Amino acid sequence: MIRKTLLSLAVVAGVCGGSPAAPKAEASDIYGMTHVWNLNYANTRPWHGNYYYAPYGQPTALVVPPTVSMRQTYSWGVSQNLMYPVHHQFGRNASSPGAAAPGQFRPTPNWPSHTDQYGIYYVRGPW
């Protein structure tokens, strides 16, 4: 008797519980806003800094995988090691080497005090 009652309650609960008005779980695009921030930053700022890479005489892009989001900079001194986001995306229509006017950038100092002074800057790859 108890088995029949439990079975009938389970059938009734299964029929009543399957209503189409039940809310569905949906995942949002967690990287969508970050992508918009990266595009806005890259459209308003250059991909390089103030220094050039000595062997080329121009700032040089170090192309990293597109999944890279942060870069580490080191400095000689107290608590000057920082992490920055990598905003810029390397495009296939990038100009050839030597696109900037000469004399526009500073050389690496004789005694550099920061890794940004070497003239190599991170840019995410297009693949």
PDB file of C-alpha atoms in Angstrom:
ATOM      1  CA  MET A   1       0.000   0.000   0.000  1.00  0.00           C
ATOM      2  CA  ILE A   2       2.767   2.403   0.908  1.00  0.00           C
ATOM      3  CA  ARG A   3       4.611   1.567  -2.332  1.00  0.00           C
ATOM      4  CA  LYS A   4       1.570   2.431  -4.461  1.00  0.00           C
ATOM      5  CA  THR A   5       1.085   5.717  -2.604  1.00  0.00           C
ATOM      6  CA  LEU A   6       4.746   6.740  -2.988  1.00  0.00           C
ATOM      7  CA  LEU A   7       4.737   5.749  -6.655  1.00  0.00           C
ATOM      8  CA  SER A   8       1.592   7.764  -7.353  1.00  0.00           C
ATOM      9  CA  LEU A   9       3.036  10.801  -5.506  1.00  0.00           C
ATOM     10  CA  ALA A  10       6.238  10.552  -7.545  1.00  0.00           C
ATOM     11  CA  VAL A  11       4.273  10.421 -10.813  1.00  0.00           C
ATOM     12  CA  VAL A  12       2.130  13.428  -9.832  1.00  0.00           C
ATOM     13  CA  ALA A  13       5.215  15.405  -8.752  1.00  0.00           C
ATOM     14  CA  GLY A  14       6.980  14.576 -12.022  1.00  0.00           C
ATOM     15  CA  VAL A  15       4.036  15.730 -14.121  1.00  0.00           C
ATOM     16  CA  CYS A  16       3.437  18.944 -12.171  1.00  0.00           C
ATOM     17  CA  GLY A  17       7.125  19.850 -11.788  1.00  0.00           C
ATOM     18  CA  GLY A  18       7.923  19.923 -15.537  1.00  0.00           C
ATOM     19  CA  SER A  19       6.197  23.234 -16.298  1.00  0.00           C
ATOM     20  CA  PRO A  20       7.680  25.291 -19.187  1.00  0.00           C
ATOM     21  CA  ALA A  21       7.710  28.469 -17.047  1.00  0.00           C
ATOM     22  CA  ALA A  22      10.686  27.258 -15.007  1.00  0.00           C
ATOM     23  CA  PRO A  23      13.650  29.686 -15.181  1.00  0.00           C
ATOM     24  CA  LYS A  24      16.649  28.588 -17.204  1.00  0.00           C
ATOM     25  CA  ALA A  25      20.241  29.156 -16.166  1.00  0.00           C
ATOM     26  CA  GLU A  26      22.250  31.187 -18.680  1.00  0.00           C
ATOM     27  CA  ALA A  27      25.922  32.096 -18.591  1.00  0.00           C
ATOM     28  CA  SER A  28      26.863  35.640 -19.517  1.00  0.00           C
ATOM     29  CA  ASP A  29      29.873  36.630 -21.576  1.00  0.00           C
ATOM     30  CA  ILE A  30      32.346  37.289 -18.783  1.00  0.00           C
ATOM     31  CA  TYR A  31      35.052  38.525 -21.183  1.00  0.00           C
ATOM     32  CA  GLY A  32      32.779  40.810 -23.199  1.00  0.00           C
ATOM     33  CA  MET A  33      33.267  43.919 -21.077  1.00  0.00           C
ATOM     34  CA  THR A  34      37.008  43.334 -20.781  1.00  0.00           C
ATOM     35  CA  HIS A  35      37.222  43.069 -24.571  1.00  0.00           C
ATOM     36  CA  VAL A  36      35.420  46.414 -24.944  1.00  0.00           C
ATOM     37  CA  TRP A  37      37.804  48.046 -22.440  1.00  0.00           C
ATOM     38  CA  ASN A  38      40.808  46.668 -24.329  1.00  0.00           C
ATOM     39  CA  LEU A  39      39.500  47.988 -27.647  1.00  0.00           C
ATOM     40  CA  ASN A  40      38.785  51.444 -26.225  1.00  0.00           C
ATOM     41  CA  TYR A  41      42.217  51.660 -24.605  1.00  0.00           C
ATOM     42  CA  ALA A  42      43.998  50.453 -27.737  1.00  0.00           C
ATOM     43  CA  ASN A  43      42.126  52.946 -29.945  1.00  0.00           C
ATOM     44  CA  THR A  44      43.146  55.944 -27.834  1.00  0.00           C
ATOM     45  CA  ARG A  45      46.745  55.093 -26.834  1.00  0.00           C
ATOM     46  CA  PRO A  46      49.872  53.900 -28.643  1.00  0.00           C
ATOM     47  CA  TRP A  47      51.122  50.336 -28.208  1.00  0.00           C
ATOM     48  CA  HIS A  48      54.672  51.457 -27.355  1.00  0.00           C
ATOM     49  CA  GLY A  49      56.393  53.582 -24.768  1.00  0.00           C
ATOM     50  CA  ASN A  50      59.022  56.312 -24.992  1.00  0.00           C
ATOM     51  CA  TYR A  51      62.063  54.086 -25.587  1.00  0.00           C
ATOM     52  CA  TYR A  52      63.374  52.262 -28.650  1.00  0.00           C
ATOM     53  CA  TYR A  53      64.979  48.833 -28.863  1.00  0.00           C
ATOM     54  CA  ALA A  54      68.685  49.514 -29.541  1.00  0.00           C
ATOM     55  CA  PRO A  55      69.326  46.876 -32.280  1.00  0.00           C
ATOM     56  CA  TYR A  56      66.348  48.106 -34.379  1.00  0.00           C
ATOM     57  CA  GLY A  57      66.226  51.806 -33.503  1.00  0.00           C
ATOM     58  CA  GLN A  58      62.445  51.544 -33.070  1.00  0.00           C
ATOM     59  CA  PRO A  59      60.104  50.325 -30.335  1.00  0.00           C
ATOM     60  CA  THR A  60      59.664  46.585 -30.827  1.00  0.00           C
ATOM     61  CA  ALA A  61      56.515  44.534 -30.296  1.00  0.00           C
ATOM     62  CA  LEU A  62      56.915  41.237 -28.468  1.00  0.00           C
ATOM     63  CA  VAL A  63      53.952  39.249 -29.778  1.00  0.00           C
ATOM     64  CA  VAL A  64      52.433  37.065 -27.053  1.00  0.00           C
ATOM     65  CA  PRO A  65      49.477  34.622 -27.262  1.00  0.00           C
ATOM     66  CA  PRO A  66      46.003  36.210 -27.317  1.00  0.00           C
ATOM     67  CA  THR A  67      45.152  34.617 -23.970  1.00  0.00           C
ATOM     68  CA  VAL A  68      47.728  36.773 -22.167  1.00  0.00           C
ATOM     69  CA  SER A  69      46.029  39.466 -20.128  1.00  0.00           C
ATOM     70  CA  MET A  70      48.702  40.844 -17.775  1.00  0.00           C
ATOM     71  CA  ARG A  71      52.396  41.759 -17.943  1.00  0.00           C
ATOM     72  CA  GLN A  72      54.952  42.186 -15.181  1.00  0.00           C
ATOM     73  CA  THR A  73      57.380  45.109 -15.078  1.00  0.00           C
ATOM     74  CA  TYR A  74      60.466  45.204 -12.880  1.00  0.00           C
ATOM     75  CA  SER A  75      62.293  48.176 -11.505  1.00  0.00           C
ATOM     76  CA  TRP A  76      65.371  48.637  -9.396  1.00  0.00           C
ATOM     77  CA  GLY A  77      64.145  50.122  -6.163  1.00  0.00           C
ATOM     78  CA  VAL A  78      61.724  49.558  -3.340  1.00  0.00           C
ATOM     79  CA  SER A  79      58.303  48.135  -4.302  1.00  0.00           C
ATOM     80  CA  GLN A  80      58.304  49.228  -7.912  1.00  0.00           C
ATOM     81  CA  ASN A  81      57.489  45.854  -9.489  1.00  0.00           C
ATOM     82  CA  LEU A  82      54.027  46.212 -10.988  1.00  0.00           C
ATOM     83  CA  MET A  83      51.533  44.290 -13.135  1.00  0.00           C
ATOM     84  CA  TYR A  84      49.743  45.965 -16.023  1.00  0.00           C
ATOM     85  CA  PRO A  85      47.083  44.665 -18.424  1.00  0.00           C
ATOM     86  CA  VAL A  86      48.031  43.946 -22.043  1.00  0.00           C
ATOM     87  CA  HIS A  87      45.488  45.924 -24.061  1.00  0.00           C
ATOM     88  CA  HIS A  88      46.810  46.004 -27.613  1.00  0.00           C
ATOM     89  CA  GLN A  89      46.091  43.334 -30.209  1.00  0.00           C
ATOM     90  CA  PHE A  90      48.559  42.772 -33.060  1.00  0.00           C
ATOM     91  CA  GLY A  91      46.775  43.292 -36.368  1.00  0.00           C
ATOM     92  CA  ARG A  92      47.623  41.742 -39.698  1.00  0.00           C
ATOM     93  CA  ASN A  93      47.761  45.192 -41.306  1.00  0.00           C
ATOM     94  CA  ALA A  94      50.636  46.350 -39.077  1.00  0.00           C
ATOM     95  CA  SER A  95      53.166  48.598 -40.754  1.00  0.00           C
ATOM     96  CA  SER A  96      56.652  47.420 -41.629  1.00  0.00           C
ATOM     97  CA  PRO A  97      59.662  48.189 -39.420  1.00  0.00           C
ATOM     98  CA  GLY A  98      60.816  51.767 -39.576  1.00  0.00           C
ATOM     99  CA  ALA A  99      57.335  53.299 -39.680  1.00  0.00           C
ATOM    100  CA  ALA A 100      58.044  55.910 -36.995  1.00  0.00           C
ATOM    101  CA  ALA A 101      60.146  58.991 -37.634  1.00  0.00           C
ATOM    102  CA  PRO A 102      63.733  58.743 -36.346  1.00  0.00           C
ATOM    103  CA  GLY A 103      64.600  60.737 -33.239  1.00  0.00           C
ATOM    104  CA  GLN A 104      61.127  60.383 -31.804  1.00  0.00           C
ATOM    105  CA  PHE A 105      62.122  57.909 -29.050  1.00  0.00           C
ATOM    106  CA  ARG A 106      64.759  57.855 -26.334  1.00  0.00           C
ATOM    107  CA  PRO A 107      67.588  55.287 -26.241  1.00  0.00           C
ATOM    108  CA  THR A 108      68.048  52.821 -23.411  1.00  0.00           C
ATOM    109  CA  PRO A 109      69.984  54.612 -20.654  1.00  0.00           C
ATOM    110  CA  ASN A 110      73.519  53.487 -19.808  1.00  0.00           C
ATOM    111  CA  TRP A 111      72.197  52.248 -16.455  1.00  0.00           C
ATOM    112  CA  PRO A 112      68.548  51.290 -17.019  1.00  0.00           C
ATOM    113  CA  SER A 113      66.384  51.314 -13.923  1.00  0.00           C
ATOM    114  CA  HIS A 114      63.210  49.768 -15.350  1.00  0.00           C
ATOM    115  CA  THR A 115      62.322  47.035 -17.836  1.00  0.00           C
ATOM    116  CA  ASP A 116      60.218  49.502 -19.857  1.00  0.00           C
ATOM    117  CA  GLN A 117      63.428  51.322 -20.803  1.00  0.00           C
ATOM    118  CA  TYR A 118      64.578  48.485 -23.077  1.00  0.00           C
ATOM    119  CA  GLY A 119      62.061  49.360 -25.818  1.00  0.00           C
ATOM    120  CA  ILE A 120      60.288  45.968 -26.035  1.00  0.00           C
ATOM    121  CA  TYR A 121      56.516  46.097 -25.506  1.00  0.00           C
ATOM    122  CA  TYR A 122      53.974  43.289 -25.212  1.00  0.00           C
ATOM    123  CA  VAL A 123      51.261  43.001 -27.870  1.00  0.00           C
ATOM    124  CA  ARG A 124      48.750  40.126 -28.051  1.00  0.00           C
ATOM    125  CA  GLY A 125      48.786  37.951 -31.180  1.00  0.00           C
ATOM    126  CA  PRO A 126      45.897  37.721 -33.683  1.00  0.00           C
ATOM    127  CA  TRP A 127      45.456  33.955 -33.806  1.00  0.00           C
TER     128      TRP A 127
END
